[in-house]
mmCIF file of C-alpha atoms in Angstrom:
data_model
loop_
_atom_site.group_PDB
_atom_site.id
_atom_site.type_symbol
_atom_site.label_atom_id
_atom_site.label_comp_id
_atom_site.label_asym_id
_atom_site.label_seq_id
_atom_site.Cartn_x
_atom_site.Cartn_y
_atom_site.Cartn_z
ATOM 1 C CA LEU A 163 22.112 -19.720 6.143
ATOM 2 C CA SER A 164 22.810 -22.269 8.883
ATOM 3 C CA GLY A 165 24.289 -24.760 6.399
ATOM 4 C CA GLN A 166 21.319 -27.149 6.272
ATOM 5 C CA PRO A 167 20.247 -27.095 2.599
ATOM 6 C CA ASP A 168 18.474 -30.467 2.760
ATOM 7 C CA LEU A 169 16.314 -29.261 5.633
ATOM 8 C CA ALA A 170 15.617 -25.979 3.815
ATOM 9 C CA LEU A 171 14.485 -27.821 0.696
ATOM 10 C CA ARG A 172 12.275 -30.161 2.735
ATOM 11 C CA LEU A 173 10.594 -27.224 4.490
ATOM 12 C CA LEU A 174 10.005 -25.442 1.183
ATOM 13 C CA ALA A 175 8.492 -28.605 -0.268
ATOM 14 C CA GLU A 176 6.210 -29.027 2.773
ATOM 15 C CA ALA A 177 5.030 -25.427 2.426
ATOM 16 C CA LEU A 178 4.197 -25.949 -1.241
ATOM 17 C CA ASP A 179 2.313 -29.163 -0.417
ATOM 18 C CA LYS A 180 0.160 -27.158 2.023
ATOM 19 C CA GLY A 181 -0.728 -24.546 -0.586
ATOM 20 C CA TYR A 182 1.844 -21.887 0.227
ATOM 21 C CA TRP A 183 3.922 -20.555 -2.641
ATOM 22 C CA SER A 184 6.088 -17.573 -3.440
ATOM 23 C CA HIS A 185 7.140 -15.609 -6.511
ATOM 24 C CA ALA A 186 9.677 -17.856 -8.247
ATOM 25 C CA GLU A 187 11.822 -15.031 -9.626
ATOM 26 C CA GLN A 188 11.985 -13.364 -6.212
ATOM 27 C CA MET A 189 13.060 -16.664 -4.668
ATOM 28 C CA ALA A 190 15.707 -17.122 -7.345
ATOM 29 C CA ALA A 191 17.079 -13.643 -6.606
ATOM 30 C CA ASP A 192 16.956 -13.998 -2.815
ATOM 31 C CA GLU A 193 20.502 -13.850 -1.434
ATOM 32 C CA ASP A 194 19.437 -15.998 1.531
ATOM 33 C CA LEU A 195 18.774 -18.866 -0.879
ATOM 34 C CA LEU A 196 21.985 -18.628 -2.897
ATOM 35 C CA THR A 197 23.294 -21.987 -1.658
ATOM 36 C CA LEU A 198 20.206 -23.708 -3.102
ATOM 37 C CA HIS A 199 20.286 -22.226 -6.609
ATOM 38 C CA ASP A 200 22.124 -25.082 -8.354
ATOM 39 C CA HIS A 201 20.232 -27.816 -6.566
ATOM 40 C CA PRO A 202 17.833 -29.752 -8.883
ATOM 41 C CA GLU A 203 15.227 -29.940 -6.112
ATOM 42 C CA PHE A 204 15.229 -26.164 -5.732
ATOM 43 C CA GLN A 205 14.676 -25.756 -9.471
ATOM 44 C CA ARG A 206 11.800 -28.240 -9.259
ATOM 45 C CA LEU A 207 10.224 -26.210 -6.451
ATOM 46 C CA LEU A 208 10.618 -22.986 -8.446
ATOM 47 C CA ALA A 209 8.785 -24.610 -11.349
ATOM 48 C CA ILE A 210 5.915 -25.536 -9.013
ATOM 49 C CA CYS A 211 5.793 -21.953 -7.730
ATOM 50 C CA ARG A 212 5.537 -20.642 -11.287
ATOM 51 C CA VAL A 213 2.566 -22.892 -11.998
ATOM 52 C CA GLN A 214 0.814 -21.993 -8.746
ATOM 53 C CA HIS A 215 1.477 -18.287 -9.247
ATOM 54 C CA ALA A 216 0.018 -18.382 -12.761
ATOM 55 C CA ALA A 217 -3.103 -20.186 -11.559
ATOM 56 C CA ALA A 218 -3.605 -17.861 -8.582
ATOM 57 C CA GLN A 219 -3.044 -14.752 -10.695
ATOM 58 C CA GLN A 220 -5.554 -15.885 -13.285
ATOM 59 C CA ALA A 221 -8.202 -16.272 -10.567
ATOM 60 C CA ALA A 222 -7.335 -13.058 -8.675
ATOM 61 C CA ARG A 223 -9.722 -10.120 -8.780
ATOM 62 C CA PRO A 224 -9.531 -6.643 -7.237
ATOM 63 C CA GLU A 225 -11.531 -6.343 -4.041
ATOM 64 C CA LEU A 226 -12.934 -3.457 -2.018
ATOM 65 C CA ARG A 227 -13.634 -3.737 1.693
ATOM 66 C CA LEU A 228 -16.023 -1.016 2.903
ATOM 67 C CA ARG A 229 -17.085 -0.326 6.491
ATOM 68 C CA LEU A 230 -19.700 2.308 7.317
ATOM 69 C CA PRO A 231 -20.421 4.343 10.450
ATOM 70 C CA SER A 232 -23.580 3.738 12.436
ATOM 71 C CA ALA A 233 -25.264 7.002 11.396
ATOM 72 C CA SER A 234 -27.294 6.766 8.196
ATOM 73 C CA ALA A 235 -26.392 10.190 6.780
ATOM 74 C CA PRO A 236 -23.673 10.380 4.099
ATOM 75 C CA ALA A 237 -20.268 10.485 5.807
ATOM 76 C CA PRO A 238 -16.740 11.466 4.770
ATOM 77 C CA LEU A 239 -14.620 8.825 3.111
ATOM 78 C CA LEU A 240 -11.169 7.464 3.952
ATOM 79 C CA VAL A 241 -9.541 5.170 1.400
ATOM 80 C CA ALA A 242 -6.483 3.198 2.602
ATOM 81 C CA PHE A 243 -4.200 1.295 0.223
ATOM 82 C CA HIS A 244 -2.266 -1.661 1.648
ATOM 83 C CA GLY A 245 1.477 -1.956 1.129
ATOM 84 C CA ASN A 246 3.152 -4.529 -1.077
ATOM 85 C CA GLN A 247 3.082 -8.091 0.279
ATOM 86 C CA HIS A 248 -0.031 -7.234 2.297
ATOM 87 C CA HIS A 249 -3.790 -7.418 1.788
ATOM 88 C CA ALA A 250 -7.003 -5.709 2.812
ATOM 89 C CA ALA A 251 -7.665 -7.901 5.840
ATOM 90 C CA ASP A 252 -4.394 -7.080 7.589
ATOM 91 C CA THR A 253 -4.578 -3.374 6.675
ATOM 92 C CA ALA A 254 -8.200 -2.608 7.532
ATOM 93 C CA PRO A 255 -7.873 -2.875 11.358
ATOM 94 C CA ARG A 256 -5.496 0.100 11.355
ATOM 95 C CA TRP A 257 -8.136 2.327 9.759
ATOM 96 C CA GLU A 258 -11.581 0.919 10.533
ATOM 97 C CA PRO A 259 -11.733 2.385 14.074
ATOM 98 C CA LEU A 260 -12.457 5.658 12.257
ATOM 99 C CA THR A 261 -15.968 4.380 11.558
ATOM 100 C CA MET A 262 -16.706 5.098 15.232
ATOM 101 C CA LEU A 263 -15.775 8.722 14.513
ATOM 102 C CA GLY A 264 -18.216 8.936 11.631
ATOM 103 C CA TRP A 265 -16.033 7.920 8.688
ATOM 104 C CA CYS A 266 -16.679 5.516 5.838
ATOM 105 C CA VAL A 267 -13.505 3.418 5.511
ATOM 106 C CA ALA A 268 -12.658 1.709 2.216
ATOM 107 C CA VAL A 269 -9.678 -0.617 1.807
ATOM 108 C CA PRO A 270 -8.954 -1.749 -1.767
ATOM 109 C CA GLN A 271 -7.040 -4.946 -2.410
ATOM 110 C CA SER A 272 -4.873 -5.257 -5.500
ATOM 111 C CA SER A 273 -5.376 -8.121 -7.944
ATOM 112 C CA GLN A 274 -1.619 -8.388 -8.497
ATOM 113 C CA MET A 275 -0.265 -11.374 -6.581
ATOM 114 C CA SER A 276 3.275 -11.833 -5.303
ATOM 115 C CA SER A 277 2.836 -14.923 -3.144
ATOM 116 C CA HIS A 278 0.167 -16.845 -1.279
ATOM 117 C CA HIS A 279 -2.326 -14.222 -0.014
ATOM 118 C CA ALA A 280 0.141 -11.364 -0.614
ATOM 119 C CA PHE A 281 -0.651 -8.611 -3.094
ATOM 120 C CA VAL A 282 1.346 -5.826 -4.739
ATOM 121 C CA TRP A 283 0.785 -2.627 -6.737
ATOM 122 C CA ASN A 284 3.823 -2.993 -9.017
ATOM 123 C CA ASP A 285 1.991 -2.411 -12.305
ATOM 124 C CA LEU A 286 0.767 1.167 -11.986
ATOM 125 C CA ASP A 287 -1.470 0.931 -15.061
ATOM 126 C CA VAL A 288 -3.348 -2.027 -13.570
ATOM 127 C CA ALA A 289 -3.509 -0.296 -10.179
ATOM 128 C CA THR A 290 -4.884 2.874 -11.792
ATOM 129 C CA ALA A 291 -7.622 1.008 -13.659
ATOM 130 C CA GLU A 292 -8.679 -0.849 -10.523
ATOM 131 C CA THR A 293 -8.629 2.342 -8.458
ATOM 132 C CA ARG A 294 -10.883 4.099 -10.974
ATOM 133 C CA ARG A 295 -13.432 1.300 -10.712
ATOM 134 C CA HIS A 296 -13.331 1.458 -6.914
ATOM 135 C CA ALA A 297 -13.820 5.233 -7.059
ATOM 136 C CA GLU A 298 -16.870 4.815 -9.288
ATOM 137 C CA THR A 299 -18.327 2.295 -6.840
ATOM 138 C CA LEU A 300 -17.754 4.584 -3.852
ATOM 139 C CA ALA A 301 -19.036 7.699 -5.618
ATOM 140 C CA ALA A 302 -22.320 5.917 -6.321
ATOM 141 C CA HIS A 303 -22.776 4.678 -2.745
ATOM 142 C CA PRO A 304 -25.598 6.565 -0.970
ATOM 143 C CA ARG A 305 -23.825 6.461 2.415
ATOM 144 C CA VAL A 306 -20.529 7.878 1.111
ATOM 145 C CA ASP A 307 -19.906 11.616 0.817
ATOM 146 C CA PHE A 308 -17.420 11.266 -2.038
ATOM 147 C CA GLY A 309 -16.633 14.990 -2.064
ATOM 148 C CA ARG A 310 -15.101 14.741 1.423
ATOM 149 C CA ALA A 311 -12.329 12.204 0.958
ATOM 150 C CA VAL A 312 -8.969 11.404 2.506
ATOM 151 C CA VAL A 313 -6.691 8.960 0.700
ATOM 152 C CA ALA A 314 -3.982 7.040 2.547
ATOM 153 C CA GLY A 315 -1.451 4.331 1.857
ATOM 154 C CA PHE A 316 1.628 2.532 3.134
ATOM 155 C CA SER A 317 4.813 2.115 1.077
ATOM 156 C CA MET A 318 3.805 1.173 -2.487
ATOM 157 C CA GLY A 319 0.225 1.842 -1.424
ATOM 158 C CA ALA A 320 1.276 5.429 -0.672
ATOM 159 C CA ARG A 321 2.510 5.643 -4.263
ATOM 160 C CA VAL A 322 -0.954 4.602 -5.493
ATOM 161 C CA ALA A 323 -2.615 7.018 -3.061
ATOM 162 C CA LEU A 324 -0.585 9.989 -4.311
ATOM 163 C CA TRP A 325 -1.036 8.992 -7.940
ATOM 164 C CA SER A 326 -4.806 8.653 -7.515
ATOM 165 C CA ALA A 327 -4.953 12.189 -6.115
ATOM 166 C CA LEU A 328 -2.758 13.606 -8.882
ATOM 167 C CA GLN A 329 -4.993 11.935 -11.473
ATOM 168 C CA GLY A 330 -8.170 13.248 -9.853
ATOM 169 C CA ILE A 331 -9.497 9.734 -9.285
ATOM 170 C CA PHE A 332 -10.414 10.716 -5.745
ATOM 171 C CA PRO A 333 -11.186 14.336 -4.784
ATOM 172 C CA ALA A 334 -8.682 14.011 -1.951
ATOM 173 C CA ARG A 335 -8.857 16.789 0.607
ATOM 174 C CA GLY A 336 -6.109 15.007 2.536
ATOM 175 C CA LEU A 337 -3.313 12.533 1.847
ATOM 176 C CA ILE A 338 -1.773 10.317 4.553
ATOM 177 C CA LEU A 339 1.407 8.750 3.188
ATOM 178 C CA LEU A 340 3.222 6.232 5.401
ATOM 179 C CA GLY A 341 6.743 5.232 4.401
ATOM 180 C CA PRO A 342 6.002 6.362 0.822
ATOM 181 C CA TRP A 343 7.839 4.600 -1.995
ATOM 182 C CA LEU A 344 7.882 7.176 -4.806
ATOM 183 C CA PRO A 345 10.483 6.292 -7.453
ATOM 184 C CA GLU A 346 8.654 8.358 -10.111
ATOM 185 C CA LEU A 347 8.503 11.540 -8.018
ATOM 186 C CA PRO A 348 10.838 13.570 -10.291
ATOM 187 C CA ALA A 349 8.539 12.848 -13.235
ATOM 188 C CA TRP A 350 5.421 13.518 -11.156
ATOM 189 C CA SER A 351 6.611 16.863 -9.761
ATOM 190 C CA GLU A 352 5.029 18.836 -12.561
ATOM 191 C CA LEU A 353 1.663 17.361 -11.555
ATOM 192 C CA LEU A 354 1.890 18.493 -7.911
ATOM 193 C CA PRO A 355 0.125 21.850 -8.535
ATOM 194 C CA ARG A 356 -3.032 19.817 -9.155
ATOM 195 C CA LEU A 357 -3.161 19.295 -5.389
ATOM 196 C CA ALA A 358 -3.762 23.024 -4.978
ATOM 197 C CA GLN A 359 -6.822 22.791 -7.235
ATOM 198 C CA SER A 360 -8.349 20.123 -4.992
ATOM 199 C CA ARG A 361 -7.161 21.889 -1.804
ATOM 200 C CA THR A 362 -5.288 18.742 -0.823
ATOM 201 C CA ARG A 363 -3.159 18.770 2.326
ATOM 202 C CA THR A 364 -0.468 16.104 2.701
ATOM 203 C CA TYR A 365 0.657 14.384 5.894
ATOM 204 C CA ILE A 366 3.731 12.148 5.663
ATOM 205 C CA ILE A 367 4.682 9.594 8.355
ATOM 206 C CA ILE A 368 8.166 8.071 8.145
ATOM 207 C CA GLY A 369 10.924 6.615 10.315
ATOM 208 C CA ASP A 370 14.416 8.057 10.172
ATOM 209 C CA ALA A 371 15.733 4.462 9.889
ATOM 210 C CA ASP A 372 13.611 3.787 6.788
ATOM 211 C CA ARG A 373 16.603 4.045 4.477
ATOM 212 C CA SER A 374 14.778 3.173 1.265
ATOM 213 C CA CYS A 375 11.788 5.491 1.632
ATOM 214 C CA LEU A 376 13.070 8.393 3.750
ATOM 215 C CA PRO A 377 14.675 10.131 0.736
ATOM 216 C CA HIS A 378 11.364 9.852 -1.136
ATOM 217 C CA ALA A 379 9.409 11.309 1.787
ATOM 218 C CA GLN A 380 11.829 14.191 2.235
ATOM 219 C CA ALA A 381 11.891 14.938 -1.492
ATOM 220 C CA LEU A 382 8.103 15.041 -1.624
ATOM 221 C CA ALA A 383 7.883 17.344 1.399
ATOM 222 C CA THR A 384 10.456 19.671 -0.153
ATOM 223 C CA ALA A 385 8.689 19.688 -3.521
ATOM 224 C CA LEU A 386 5.342 20.517 -1.901
ATOM 225 C CA ARG A 387 6.818 23.319 0.200
ATOM 226 C CA GLU A 388 8.538 24.811 -2.850
ATOM 227 C CA ARG A 389 5.100 25.046 -4.436
ATOM 228 C CA SER A 390 3.525 26.494 -1.276
ATOM 229 C CA LEU A 391 1.387 23.387 -0.840
ATOM 230 C CA PRO A 392 0.492 22.405 2.751
ATOM 231 C CA VAL A 393 2.503 19.447 4.021
ATOM 232 C CA GLU A 394 3.546 18.025 7.382
ATOM 233 C CA LEU A 395 6.363 15.492 7.861
ATOM 234 C CA GLU A 396 6.094 13.351 11.015
ATOM 235 C CA LEU A 397 9.506 11.782 11.615
ATOM 236 C CA HIS A 398 9.869 8.851 14.042
ATOM 237 C CA PRO A 399 13.368 8.305 15.496
ATOM 238 C CA GLY A 400 14.726 4.789 15.041
ATOM 239 C CA MET A 401 11.676 3.521 13.143
ATOM 240 C CA ARG A 402 12.212 1.412 10.050
ATOM 241 C CA HIS A 403 9.764 0.681 7.231
ATOM 242 C CA ARG A 404 6.550 0.140 9.174
ATOM 243 C CA TYR A 405 3.538 1.784 10.784
ATOM 244 C CA PRO A 406 4.408 3.752 13.928
ATOM 245 C CA PRO A 407 3.747 1.881 17.193
ATOM 246 C CA ASP A 408 1.133 4.436 18.305
ATOM 247 C CA PHE A 409 -0.482 4.732 14.911
ATOM 248 C CA ALA A 410 -3.837 5.877 16.296
ATOM 249 C CA ALA A 411 -2.180 9.066 17.588
ATOM 250 C CA SER A 412 -0.405 9.665 14.260
ATOM 251 C CA ARG A 413 -3.637 9.043 12.371
ATOM 252 C CA GLN A 414 -5.469 11.593 14.513
ATOM 253 C CA ARG A 415 -2.713 14.189 14.062
ATOM 254 C CA ALA A 416 -3.063 13.761 10.319
ATOM 255 C CA LEU A 417 -6.822 14.262 10.433
ATOM 256 C CA ASP A 418 -6.378 17.324 12.661
ATOM 257 C CA PHE A 419 -3.923 18.715 10.100
ATOM 258 C CA PHE A 420 -6.574 18.446 7.424
ATOM 259 C CA GLY A 421 -9.111 20.347 9.514
ATOM 260 C CA SER A 422 -12.779 20.370 8.615
ATOM 261 C CA LEU A 423 -13.635 18.691 5.340
ATOM 262 C CA ALA A 424 -16.909 20.574 5.066
#
């Protein structure tokens, strides 16, 4: 963007040499890189990215990070799905403080890779299969009270969270959806009454400057209210597509909205 294509290409090459790579097709479509598209060196770097992506994807496996409270009795479960371009390690710290309040906290990590150490949930069929396996693991854990579950997610992770509840993968008594990306919501609307069967309450957290996801959040809240399903929409003025700055307070308001999970 500053008119230094040779420097840009050198920095990209240095990053690749150090093991960093990105999704080649996303790079090719990136408007910031338009001035590089016809450069032979850029095409060479894209080819390297394709090879590295294929190798990393072949080795990738779904992961499940689980943290338990200190008490030995079975405890309620919170499952938190990371957003696209994120991973379990950078998502877990937002939720794991709940272990001090007596929760088991599980953070799945997708096997779908977008770039170096960045994971996505783009293929819903793959995400569903992985989520089912995680649910089976958690249901069999002696410290987890699987019948008292809250499912949460950010952005595309919120899409997986909602879908997992609609499919009955988790017996979600509560849903916490942050900046939810829900392009299939019109097709999923007929499934929303299933949330009544599981007594699921939904808490949505969104910024009014989140232009891409705000319409999805509002449409979901409206659809739930039309079906007399309990929902709360927490709107943050000026906030874009991110977690709220005082997320601990928002997280607690969501849990209070769900009430006792007994």
